């Protein structure tokens, strides 16, 4: 981040400081920090750069001449670096560095005071708005009119029943959580969502990150669904008949040639690796990513096994993925296990309170889906829309057959 250009922009309109919450500590350059602090102390009421030079001398006994300030103020193309627009980015970078430092201290020493600081900084990070809007209707009329009369939907379509529930489809910038108890079918459901969306629009690009399987194990499940081959037989290819092997190979080639799918196995185990790959592959409005599942994603510098470590890790994961979805204008699907306590309740309907380890899964998600099975009918499953910022909540019935990786609306 070019701090000199940002401060040059400030020097050309020092009254910006009056409407912003700014801390000079957010600047890495000590010189830029001194200039910003002087402008803050003067509340932006400056007749000339001589006022700033004198204030710096008073604040720190340091000398930054009026000539040096004038040179900075006259930097070419300073207009491209709006001080007010860059403040949230400076704040975010500063808090992230503080967060990394105190997380490392907590991991090394395990002292509760560091955990408290981490929690406080995490909340501060969540409150930072990077893309501040001026709030005026006049600044958005062109965008509104363009969207209003566009014949091209920005929603990514899936099962009709789900579309009707969620307002027409999944939308850019959404973080969608899919939760279930272990063994219920999170992977099955997410692979069906992915393939259903691709089959409706094969111009989409899709990535599936599994921290439990390798690439071929993921492929096996997709081919089982696609070619109606029993998934148990795919565990060992010698179980397959000659005809089934032919269908499997044809199915693989069809996936390879006609769909833009990336399948990433256990080697993509850290949040940083997953984010880098998503940034590399994402196409605005034409991309979906699935991560299976949040409890297995490692966060660099965080020991999830320590006291409070899992909660800290999940807080960071959901926050970073939500920001990434917003930045790239893509939906990201995050799978999660539910707390074991659900199994011991009389009413086994999953609720938001069953999300594991962290309230941030609920807080950061635009939608939360829960999967559960009917206790009496083998192939009847429920998809509960427990949270939905843009549509209705409710329960949908689905037919689920793990043997053939099937998941489709239930027909009565």
Short mmCIF file of C-alpha atoms in Angstrom, two decimals:
data_model
loop_
_atom_site.label_atom_id
_atom_site.label_comp_id
_atom_site.label_asym_id
_atom_site.label_seq_id
_atom_site.Cartn_x
_atom_site.Cartn_y
_atom_site.Cartn_z
CA UNK A 1 0.00 0.00 0.00
CA UNK A 2 1.46 3.35 -1.09
CA UNK A 3 1.28 5.38 2.11
CA UNK A 4 2.98 8.41 0.54
CA UNK A 5 0.28 8.74 -2.11
CA UNK A 6 -2.47 8.31 0.50
CA UNK A 7 -0.98 11.08 2.68
CA UNK A 8 -0.47 13.27 -0.40
CA UNK A 9 -4.21 12.98 -1.00
CA UNK A 10 -4.86 14.01 2.61
CA UNK A 11 -2.61 17.06 2.32
CA UNK A 12 -4.71 18.26 -0.61
CA UNK A 13 -7.90 18.04 1.46
CA UNK A 14 -7.03 17.99 5.14
CA UNK A 15 -10.65 18.44 6.25
CA UNK A 16 -11.26 14.78 5.30
CA UNK A 17 -9.86 14.00 8.74
CA UNK A 18 -12.87 15.59 10.44
CA UNK A 19 -15.24 12.89 9.22
CA UNK A 20 -13.03 9.85 9.72
CA UNK A 21 -11.95 7.66 12.61
CA UNK A 22 -8.19 7.52 11.95
CA UNK A 23 -5.21 6.47 14.05
CA UNK A 24 -1.73 7.48 12.94
CA UNK A 25 -0.45 4.14 14.30
CA UNK A 26 -2.03 2.45 11.26
CA UNK A 27 0.79 3.87 9.09
CA UNK A 28 4.00 1.82 8.86
CA UNK A 29 6.10 4.80 7.80
CA UNK A 30 7.07 6.87 10.85
CA UNK A 31 7.21 10.02 8.71
CA UNK A 32 3.71 9.48 7.29
CA UNK A 33 2.46 8.71 10.79
CA UNK A 34 3.83 12.01 12.12
CA UNK A 35 2.16 13.97 9.31
CA UNK A 36 -1.20 12.29 9.83
CA UNK A 37 -1.03 12.81 13.60
CA UNK A 38 -0.32 16.51 13.08
CA UNK A 39 -3.34 16.84 10.78
CA UNK A 40 -5.47 15.01 13.39
CA UNK A 41 -4.27 17.34 16.16
CA UNK A 42 -5.10 20.35 14.02
CA UNK A 43 -8.52 18.81 13.20
CA UNK A 44 -7.84 19.42 9.53
CA UNK A 45 -8.04 23.22 9.97
CA UNK A 46 -4.86 24.11 8.09
CA UNK A 47 -3.97 27.29 6.25
CA UNK A 48 -0.70 26.00 4.81
CA UNK A 49 1.76 23.15 5.19
CA UNK A 50 3.72 25.41 7.54
CA UNK A 51 1.02 24.70 10.14
CA UNK A 52 1.67 20.97 9.83
CA UNK A 53 5.43 21.40 10.04
CA UNK A 54 5.08 23.42 13.25
CA UNK A 55 2.64 20.89 14.75
CA UNK A 56 5.03 18.01 14.02
CA UNK A 57 7.80 19.89 15.81
CA UNK A 58 5.51 20.47 18.78
CA UNK A 59 4.27 16.86 18.89
CA UNK A 60 7.55 15.01 18.47
CA UNK A 61 10.41 17.49 18.32
CA UNK A 62 11.07 16.14 14.80
CA UNK A 63 11.74 18.32 11.76
CA UNK A 64 9.77 17.88 8.56
CA UNK A 65 10.14 21.06 6.54
CA UNK A 66 7.38 22.92 4.74
CA UNK A 67 9.29 22.30 1.50
CA UNK A 68 9.22 18.54 2.06
CA UNK A 69 5.50 18.68 2.80
CA UNK A 70 4.84 20.75 -0.33
CA UNK A 71 6.77 18.22 -2.43
CA UNK A 72 4.65 15.41 -1.00
CA UNK A 73 1.45 17.39 -1.50
CA UNK A 74 2.26 17.96 -5.18
CA UNK A 75 2.92 14.30 -5.93
CA UNK A 76 1.46 13.41 -9.33
CA UNK A 77 -1.74 11.32 -9.52
CA UNK A 78 -2.45 11.64 -5.80
CA UNK A 79 -6.16 11.74 -6.76
CA UNK A 80 -6.05 7.99 -7.40
CA UNK A 81 -5.40 7.30 -3.71
CA UNK A 82 -8.41 8.64 -1.83
CA UNK A 83 -7.44 8.99 1.82
CA UNK A 84 -10.99 8.41 3.07
CA UNK A 85 -11.42 5.31 0.90
CA UNK A 86 -8.08 3.84 1.98
CA UNK A 87 -8.59 4.32 5.74
CA UNK A 88 -10.48 1.00 6.20
CA UNK A 89 -7.71 -0.87 4.35
CA UNK A 90 -5.03 0.74 6.55
CA UNK A 91 -7.05 -0.13 9.65
CA UNK A 92 -7.55 -3.71 8.49
CA UNK A 93 -3.84 -4.23 7.75
CA UNK A 94 -2.88 -2.82 11.15
CA UNK A 95 -5.38 -5.00 13.06
CA UNK A 96 -4.34 -8.09 11.09
CA UNK A 97 -0.70 -7.59 12.09
CA UNK A 98 -1.72 -7.10 15.72
CA UNK A 99 -3.88 -10.21 15.50
CA UNK A 100 -1.02 -12.28 14.11
CA UNK A 101 1.30 -11.04 16.86
CA UNK A 102 -1.06 -11.79 19.76
CA UNK A 103 -2.10 -15.14 18.30
CA UNK A 104 1.56 -16.12 18.20
CA UNK A 105 2.01 -14.92 21.80
CA UNK A 106 -1.02 -16.93 22.90
CA UNK A 107 0.22 -20.05 21.11
CA UNK A 108 3.65 -19.70 22.72
CA UNK A 109 2.63 -18.82 26.28
CA UNK A 110 -1.04 -19.86 26.55
CA UNK A 111 -1.88 -16.87 28.77
CA UNK A 112 -5.54 -15.90 28.92
CA UNK A 113 -4.80 -12.18 28.60
CA UNK A 114 -3.51 -12.80 25.07
CA UNK A 115 -6.65 -14.80 24.22
CA UNK A 116 -8.76 -11.85 25.37
CA UNK A 117 -6.77 -9.49 23.14
CA UNK A 118 -7.21 -11.88 20.18
CA UNK A 119 -10.97 -11.99 20.74
CA UNK A 120 -11.14 -8.21 20.97
CA UNK A 121 -9.07 -7.75 17.79
CA UNK A 122 -11.21 -10.34 15.98
CA UNK A 123 -14.34 -8.34 16.83
CA UNK A 124 -12.62 -5.15 15.69
CA UNK A 125 -11.68 -6.80 12.39
CA UNK A 126 -15.29 -7.89 11.85
CA UNK A 127 -16.46 -4.31 12.36
CA UNK A 128 -14.14 -2.79 9.75
CA UNK A 129 -15.92 -1.74 6.57
CA UNK A 130 -13.47 -1.83 3.67
CA UNK A 131 -15.84 -0.54 1.04
CA UNK A 132 -17.49 2.41 2.74
CA UNK A 133 -20.39 3.95 0.85
CA UNK A 134 -21.38 7.60 1.00
CA UNK A 135 -24.95 6.49 1.73
CA UNK A 136 -26.50 8.83 -0.86
CA UNK A 137 -29.14 7.39 -3.18
CA UNK A 138 -27.85 9.60 -5.99
CA UNK A 139 -24.53 7.76 -6.07
CA UNK A 140 -26.23 4.41 -6.78
CA UNK A 141 -28.96 5.31 -9.26
CA UNK A 142 -26.92 4.25 -12.32
CA UNK A 143 -26.04 0.89 -10.79
CA UNK A 144 -29.66 0.32 -9.70
CA UNK A 145 -31.03 1.13 -13.16
CA UNK A 146 -28.48 -1.11 -14.85
CA UNK A 147 -29.32 -4.05 -12.60
CA UNK A 148 -33.06 -3.38 -12.83
CA UNK A 149 -33.23 -3.59 -16.62
CA UNK A 150 -30.57 -6.24 -17.13
CA UNK A 151 -31.96 -9.43 -18.67
CA UNK A 152 -29.03 -11.41 -17.29
CA UNK A 153 -29.57 -12.85 -13.81
CA UNK A 154 -26.69 -12.67 -11.36
CA UNK A 155 -28.14 -15.59 -9.37
CA UNK A 156 -26.64 -19.06 -9.78
CA UNK A 157 -29.49 -21.53 -10.17
CA UNK A 158 -29.86 -24.87 -8.42
CA UNK A 159 -32.80 -27.13 -7.51
CA UNK A 160 -36.07 -25.32 -8.24
CA UNK A 161 -37.40 -25.84 -4.71
CA UNK A 162 -34.24 -24.32 -3.22
CA UNK A 163 -34.33 -21.40 -5.68
CA UNK A 164 -37.89 -20.58 -4.63
CA UNK A 165 -36.88 -20.63 -0.97
CA UNK A 166 -33.76 -18.47 -1.25
CA UNK A 167 -34.91 -15.80 -3.69
CA UNK A 168 -33.94 -17.22 -7.07
CA UNK A 169 -30.53 -18.80 -6.50
CA UNK A 170 -27.17 -18.24 -4.85
CA UNK A 171 -25.69 -14.80 -5.28
CA UNK A 172 -22.23 -13.18 -5.45
CA UNK A 173 -20.70 -12.28 -2.09
CA UNK A 174 -22.53 -14.94 -0.10
CA UNK A 175 -20.94 -17.30 2.42
CA UNK A 176 -23.21 -20.34 2.69
CA UNK A 177 -22.80 -22.84 5.52
CA UNK A 178 -24.00 -26.44 5.12
CA UNK A 179 -24.10 -28.27 8.45
CA UNK A 180 -24.82 -31.86 9.51
CA UNK A 181 -23.72 -34.44 12.00
CA UNK A 182 -20.88 -36.74 10.96
CA UNK A 183 -21.98 -39.39 8.46
CA UNK A 184 -25.27 -37.74 7.51
CA UNK A 185 -24.14 -36.61 4.06
CA UNK A 186 -22.53 -33.15 3.94
CA UNK A 187 -20.16 -34.18 1.15
CA UNK A 188 -22.90 -35.95 -0.81
CA UNK A 189 -25.19 -32.92 -0.64
CA UNK A 190 -22.48 -30.39 -1.51
CA UNK A 191 -21.29 -32.44 -4.51
CA UNK A 192 -24.89 -32.63 -5.72
CA UNK A 193 -25.31 -28.87 -5.33
CA UNK A 194 -22.11 -28.33 -7.30
CA UNK A 195 -22.95 -30.75 -10.12
CA UNK A 196 -26.57 -29.60 -10.36
CA UNK A 197 -25.41 -26.01 -10.80
CA UNK A 198 -22.82 -27.02 -13.39
CA UNK A 199 -25.32 -29.11 -15.33
CA UNK A 200 -27.66 -26.11 -15.49
CA UNK A 201 -24.83 -23.84 -16.66
CA UNK A 202 -21.62 -25.52 -17.78
CA UNK A 203 -19.97 -22.13 -18.30
CA UNK A 204 -19.57 -22.02 -14.51
CA UNK A 205 -16.21 -22.78 -12.94
CA UNK A 206 -16.35 -24.83 -9.74
CA UNK A 207 -13.74 -25.83 -7.16
CA UNK A 208 -14.20 -28.43 -4.45
CA UNK A 209 -11.73 -28.55 -1.56
CA UNK A 210 -11.85 -31.73 0.51
CA UNK A 211 -9.68 -32.06 3.59
CA UNK A 212 -10.77 -35.69 4.04
CA UNK A 213 -10.24 -37.14 0.56
CA UNK A 214 -7.83 -37.04 -2.35
CA UNK A 215 -8.75 -36.00 -5.88
CA UNK A 216 -9.64 -39.47 -7.15
CA UNK A 217 -11.86 -40.19 -4.15
CA UNK A 218 -13.83 -37.06 -4.95
CA UNK A 219 -14.00 -38.06 -8.62
CA UNK A 220 -15.32 -41.51 -7.63
CA UNK A 221 -18.27 -39.93 -5.87
CA UNK A 222 -19.08 -37.64 -8.78
CA UNK A 223 -18.90 -40.52 -11.28
CA UNK A 224 -21.07 -42.71 -9.03
CA UNK A 225 -23.76 -40.02 -9.22
CA UNK A 226 -23.25 -39.25 -12.89
CA UNK A 227 -23.13 -42.83 -14.23
CA UNK A 228 -25.38 -44.54 -11.64
CA UNK A 229 -22.64 -46.85 -10.37
CA UNK A 230 -22.76 -48.08 -6.78
CA UNK A 231 -20.31 -45.93 -4.81
CA UNK A 232 -19.18 -48.91 -2.70
CA UNK A 233 -17.92 -50.62 -5.86
CA UNK A 234 -15.83 -47.51 -6.65
CA UNK A 235 -13.80 -48.06 -3.47
CA UNK A 236 -11.89 -50.82 -5.29
CA UNK A 237 -11.99 -50.64 -9.08
CA UNK A 238 -11.64 -54.43 -9.35
CA UNK A 239 -15.24 -54.57 -8.11
CA UNK A 240 -16.39 -52.97 -11.34
CA UNK A 241 -17.56 -54.90 -14.36
CA UNK A 242 -16.02 -54.22 -17.77
CA UNK A 243 -19.10 -52.18 -18.70
CA UNK A 244 -18.91 -50.13 -15.49
CA UNK A 245 -15.22 -49.41 -16.07
CA UNK A 246 -16.09 -48.14 -19.54
CA UNK A 247 -18.85 -45.92 -18.14
CA UNK A 248 -16.51 -44.63 -15.42
CA UNK A 249 -13.80 -43.68 -17.92
CA UNK A 250 -16.34 -42.00 -20.21
CA UNK A 251 -17.74 -40.12 -17.23
CA UNK A 252 -14.26 -38.94 -16.22
CA UNK A 253 -13.52 -37.72 -19.76
CA UNK A 254 -16.86 -35.91 -19.91
CA UNK A 255 -16.08 -34.10 -16.64
CA UNK A 256 -12.60 -33.23 -17.92
CA UNK A 257 -13.70 -32.01 -21.35
CA UNK A 258 -17.07 -30.38 -20.73
CA UNK A 259 -16.83 -28.90 -17.25
CA UNK A 260 -14.40 -26.51 -15.59
CA UNK A 261 -13.95 -28.30 -12.27
CA UNK A 262 -11.02 -28.13 -9.86
CA UNK A 263 -10.81 -30.89 -7.25
CA UNK A 264 -8.33 -30.28 -4.44
CA UNK A 265 -7.56 -32.91 -1.84
CA UNK A 266 -5.94 -33.10 1.57
CA UNK A 267 -2.79 -31.27 0.50
CA UNK A 268 -4.84 -28.03 0.51
CA UNK A 269 -5.07 -28.05 4.28
CA UNK A 270 -4.50 -24.39 5.22
CA UNK A 271 -6.70 -21.34 4.87
CA UNK A 272 -3.92 -19.49 3.06
CA UNK A 273 -3.57 -22.20 0.40
CA UNK A 274 -7.33 -22.38 -0.16
CA UNK A 275 -7.65 -18.58 -0.44
CA UNK A 276 -4.77 -18.35 -2.91
CA UNK A 277 -6.28 -21.04 -5.14
CA UNK A 278 -9.73 -19.42 -5.05
CA UNK A 279 -8.22 -16.03 -5.98
CA UNK A 280 -6.33 -17.70 -8.83
CA UNK A 281 -9.40 -19.48 -10.24
CA UNK A 282 -12.34 -17.19 -9.41
CA UNK A 283 -14.39 -15.56 -12.17
CA UNK A 284 -16.87 -12.92 -11.03
CA UNK A 285 -20.43 -14.21 -11.37
CA UNK A 286 -19.28 -17.52 -12.85
CA UNK A 287 -17.58 -19.33 -10.01
CA UNK A 288 -18.49 -21.43 -6.97
CA UNK A 289 -16.24 -22.94 -4.30
CA UNK A 290 -16.99 -25.65 -1.74
CA UNK A 291 -14.82 -26.32 1.32
CA UNK A 292 -15.27 -29.66 3.12
CA UNK A 293 -15.06 -28.91 6.00
CA UNK A 294 -14.32 -25.96 8.34
CA UNK A 295 -13.13 -28.06 11.30
CA UNK A 296 -10.23 -29.47 9.27
CA UNK A 297 -8.95 -26.18 7.83
CA UNK A 298 -5.70 -25.12 9.48
CA UNK A 299 -5.06 -21.43 10.10
CA UNK A 300 -1.42 -20.45 9.87
CA UNK A 301 -0.11 -19.52 13.32
CA UNK A 302 -3.09 -20.91 15.26
CA UNK A 303 -3.02 -24.12 17.27
CA UNK A 304 -6.66 -25.22 17.06
CA UNK A 305 -6.02 -27.83 19.75
CA UNK A 306 -5.17 -25.27 22.43
CA UNK A 307 -7.62 -23.63 24.83
CA UNK A 308 -10.00 -21.56 22.75
CA UNK A 309 -7.91 -22.33 19.67
CA UNK A 310 -10.68 -23.98 17.64
CA UNK A 311 -13.00 -21.04 18.22
CA UNK A 312 -10.28 -18.55 17.23
CA UNK A 313 -9.49 -20.56 14.08
CA UNK A 314 -13.13 -20.76 12.99
CA UNK A 315 -13.63 -17.04 13.69
CA UNK A 316 -10.72 -16.28 11.36
CA UNK A 317 -11.84 -18.76 8.68
CA UNK A 318 -15.41 -17.47 8.44
CA UNK A 319 -14.34 -13.83 8.52
CA UNK A 320 -11.68 -14.29 5.83
CA UNK A 321 -13.95 -16.35 3.56
CA UNK A 322 -16.80 -13.86 3.91
CA UNK A 323 -14.45 -11.01 2.96
CA UNK A 324 -13.09 -13.09 0.06
CA UNK A 325 -16.60 -13.84 -1.24
CA UNK A 326 -17.44 -10.12 -1.10
CA UNK A 327 -14.15 -9.07 -2.69
CA UNK A 328 -14.35 -11.53 -5.61
CA UNK A 329 -18.17 -11.35 -5.91
CA UNK A 330 -18.61 -15.11 -5.70
CA UNK A 331 -20.56 -17.51 -3.45
CA UNK A 332 -18.48 -19.76 -1.19
CA UNK A 333 -19.96 -22.87 0.44
CA UNK A 334 -18.48 -23.91 3.78
CA UNK A 335 -19.33 -27.30 5.29
CA UNK A 336 -19.49 -27.78 9.04
CA UNK A 337 -20.09 -30.55 11.54
CA UNK A 338 -22.70 -30.05 14.24
CA UNK A 339 -22.26 -30.51 17.96
CA UNK A 340 -22.66 -34.03 19.32
CA UNK A 341 -25.27 -32.83 21.81
CA UNK A 342 -27.83 -32.90 18.97
CA UNK A 343 -27.81 -36.71 19.06
CA UNK A 344 -28.97 -36.82 22.67
CA UNK A 345 -31.91 -34.44 22.28
CA UNK A 346 -35.43 -35.75 21.91
CA UNK A 347 -36.02 -33.28 19.08
CA UNK A 348 -33.16 -33.93 16.66
CA UNK A 349 -34.02 -31.08 14.33
CA UNK A 350 -30.74 -29.12 13.87
CA UNK A 351 -30.70 -25.48 14.89
CA UNK A 352 -28.24 -22.60 14.71
CA UNK A 353 -27.19 -23.34 18.29
CA UNK A 354 -25.80 -26.69 17.05
CA UNK A 355 -23.12 -25.11 14.86
CA UNK A 356 -19.79 -26.24 16.21
CA UNK A 357 -17.35 -24.15 18.27
CA UNK A 358 -18.08 -20.64 17.08
CA UNK A 359 -20.91 -18.15 16.71
CA UNK A 360 -19.08 -16.72 13.70
CA UNK A 361 -20.46 -19.48 11.44
CA UNK A 362 -23.93 -18.11 12.01
CA UNK A 363 -22.84 -14.47 12.10
CA UNK A 364 -20.78 -14.43 8.90
CA UNK A 365 -23.01 -16.70 6.80
CA UNK A 366 -25.63 -15.28 4.47
CA UNK A 367 -27.40 -18.64 4.59
CA UNK A 368 -27.22 -21.70 6.81
CA UNK A 369 -28.53 -25.08 5.62
CA UNK A 370 -28.87 -28.17 7.80
CA UNK A 371 -29.13 -31.75 6.58
CA UNK A 372 -30.85 -34.48 8.55
CA UNK A 373 -32.38 -37.88 7.86
CA UNK A 374 -35.86 -39.12 8.59
CA UNK A 375 -35.89 -41.61 11.45
CA UNK A 376 -38.35 -43.96 9.73
CA UNK A 377 -37.96 -43.67 5.94
CA UNK A 378 -34.48 -44.65 4.74
CA UNK A 379 -34.13 -42.40 1.73
CA UNK A 380 -35.97 -39.36 3.06
CA UNK A 381 -33.75 -36.45 4.02
CA UNK A 382 -34.49 -32.90 5.10
CA UNK A 383 -32.79 -29.72 3.98
CA UNK A 384 -33.56 -27.02 6.54
CA UNK A 385 -32.97 -23.38 5.61
CA UNK A 386 -32.21 -22.14 9.14
CA UNK A 387 -30.86 -18.72 8.22
CA UNK A 388 -31.54 -16.74 5.10
CA UNK A 389 -30.82 -13.03 4.74
CA UNK A 390 -32.53 -12.73 1.36
CA UNK A 391 -35.46 -15.12 1.41
CA UNK A 392 -37.55 -17.54 3.41
CA UNK A 393 -36.63 -20.10 6.02
CA UNK A 394 -38.18 -23.54 6.14
CA UNK A 395 -37.81 -27.26 5.47
CA UNK A 396 -37.51 -29.04 2.13
CA UNK A 397 -37.81 -32.78 1.56
CA UNK A 398 -35.16 -34.56 -0.52
CA UNK A 399 -34.56 -38.09 -1.70
CA UNK A 400 -31.08 -39.21 -0.62
CA UNK A 401 -29.42 -42.45 -1.72
CA UNK A 402 -25.76 -42.64 -0.59
CA UNK A 403 -25.15 -45.84 -2.59
CA UNK A 404 -25.47 -43.86 -5.82
CA UNK A 405 -24.66 -40.39 -4.44
CA UNK A 406 -28.17 -39.21 -5.24
CA UNK A 407 -29.78 -36.12 -3.77
CA UNK A 408 -32.87 -34.73 -5.45
CA UNK A 409 -36.25 -33.22 -4.54
CA UNK A 410 -38.54 -35.76 -2.91
CA UNK A 411 -41.45 -36.91 -5.01
CA UNK A 412 -44.53 -37.99 -3.03
#
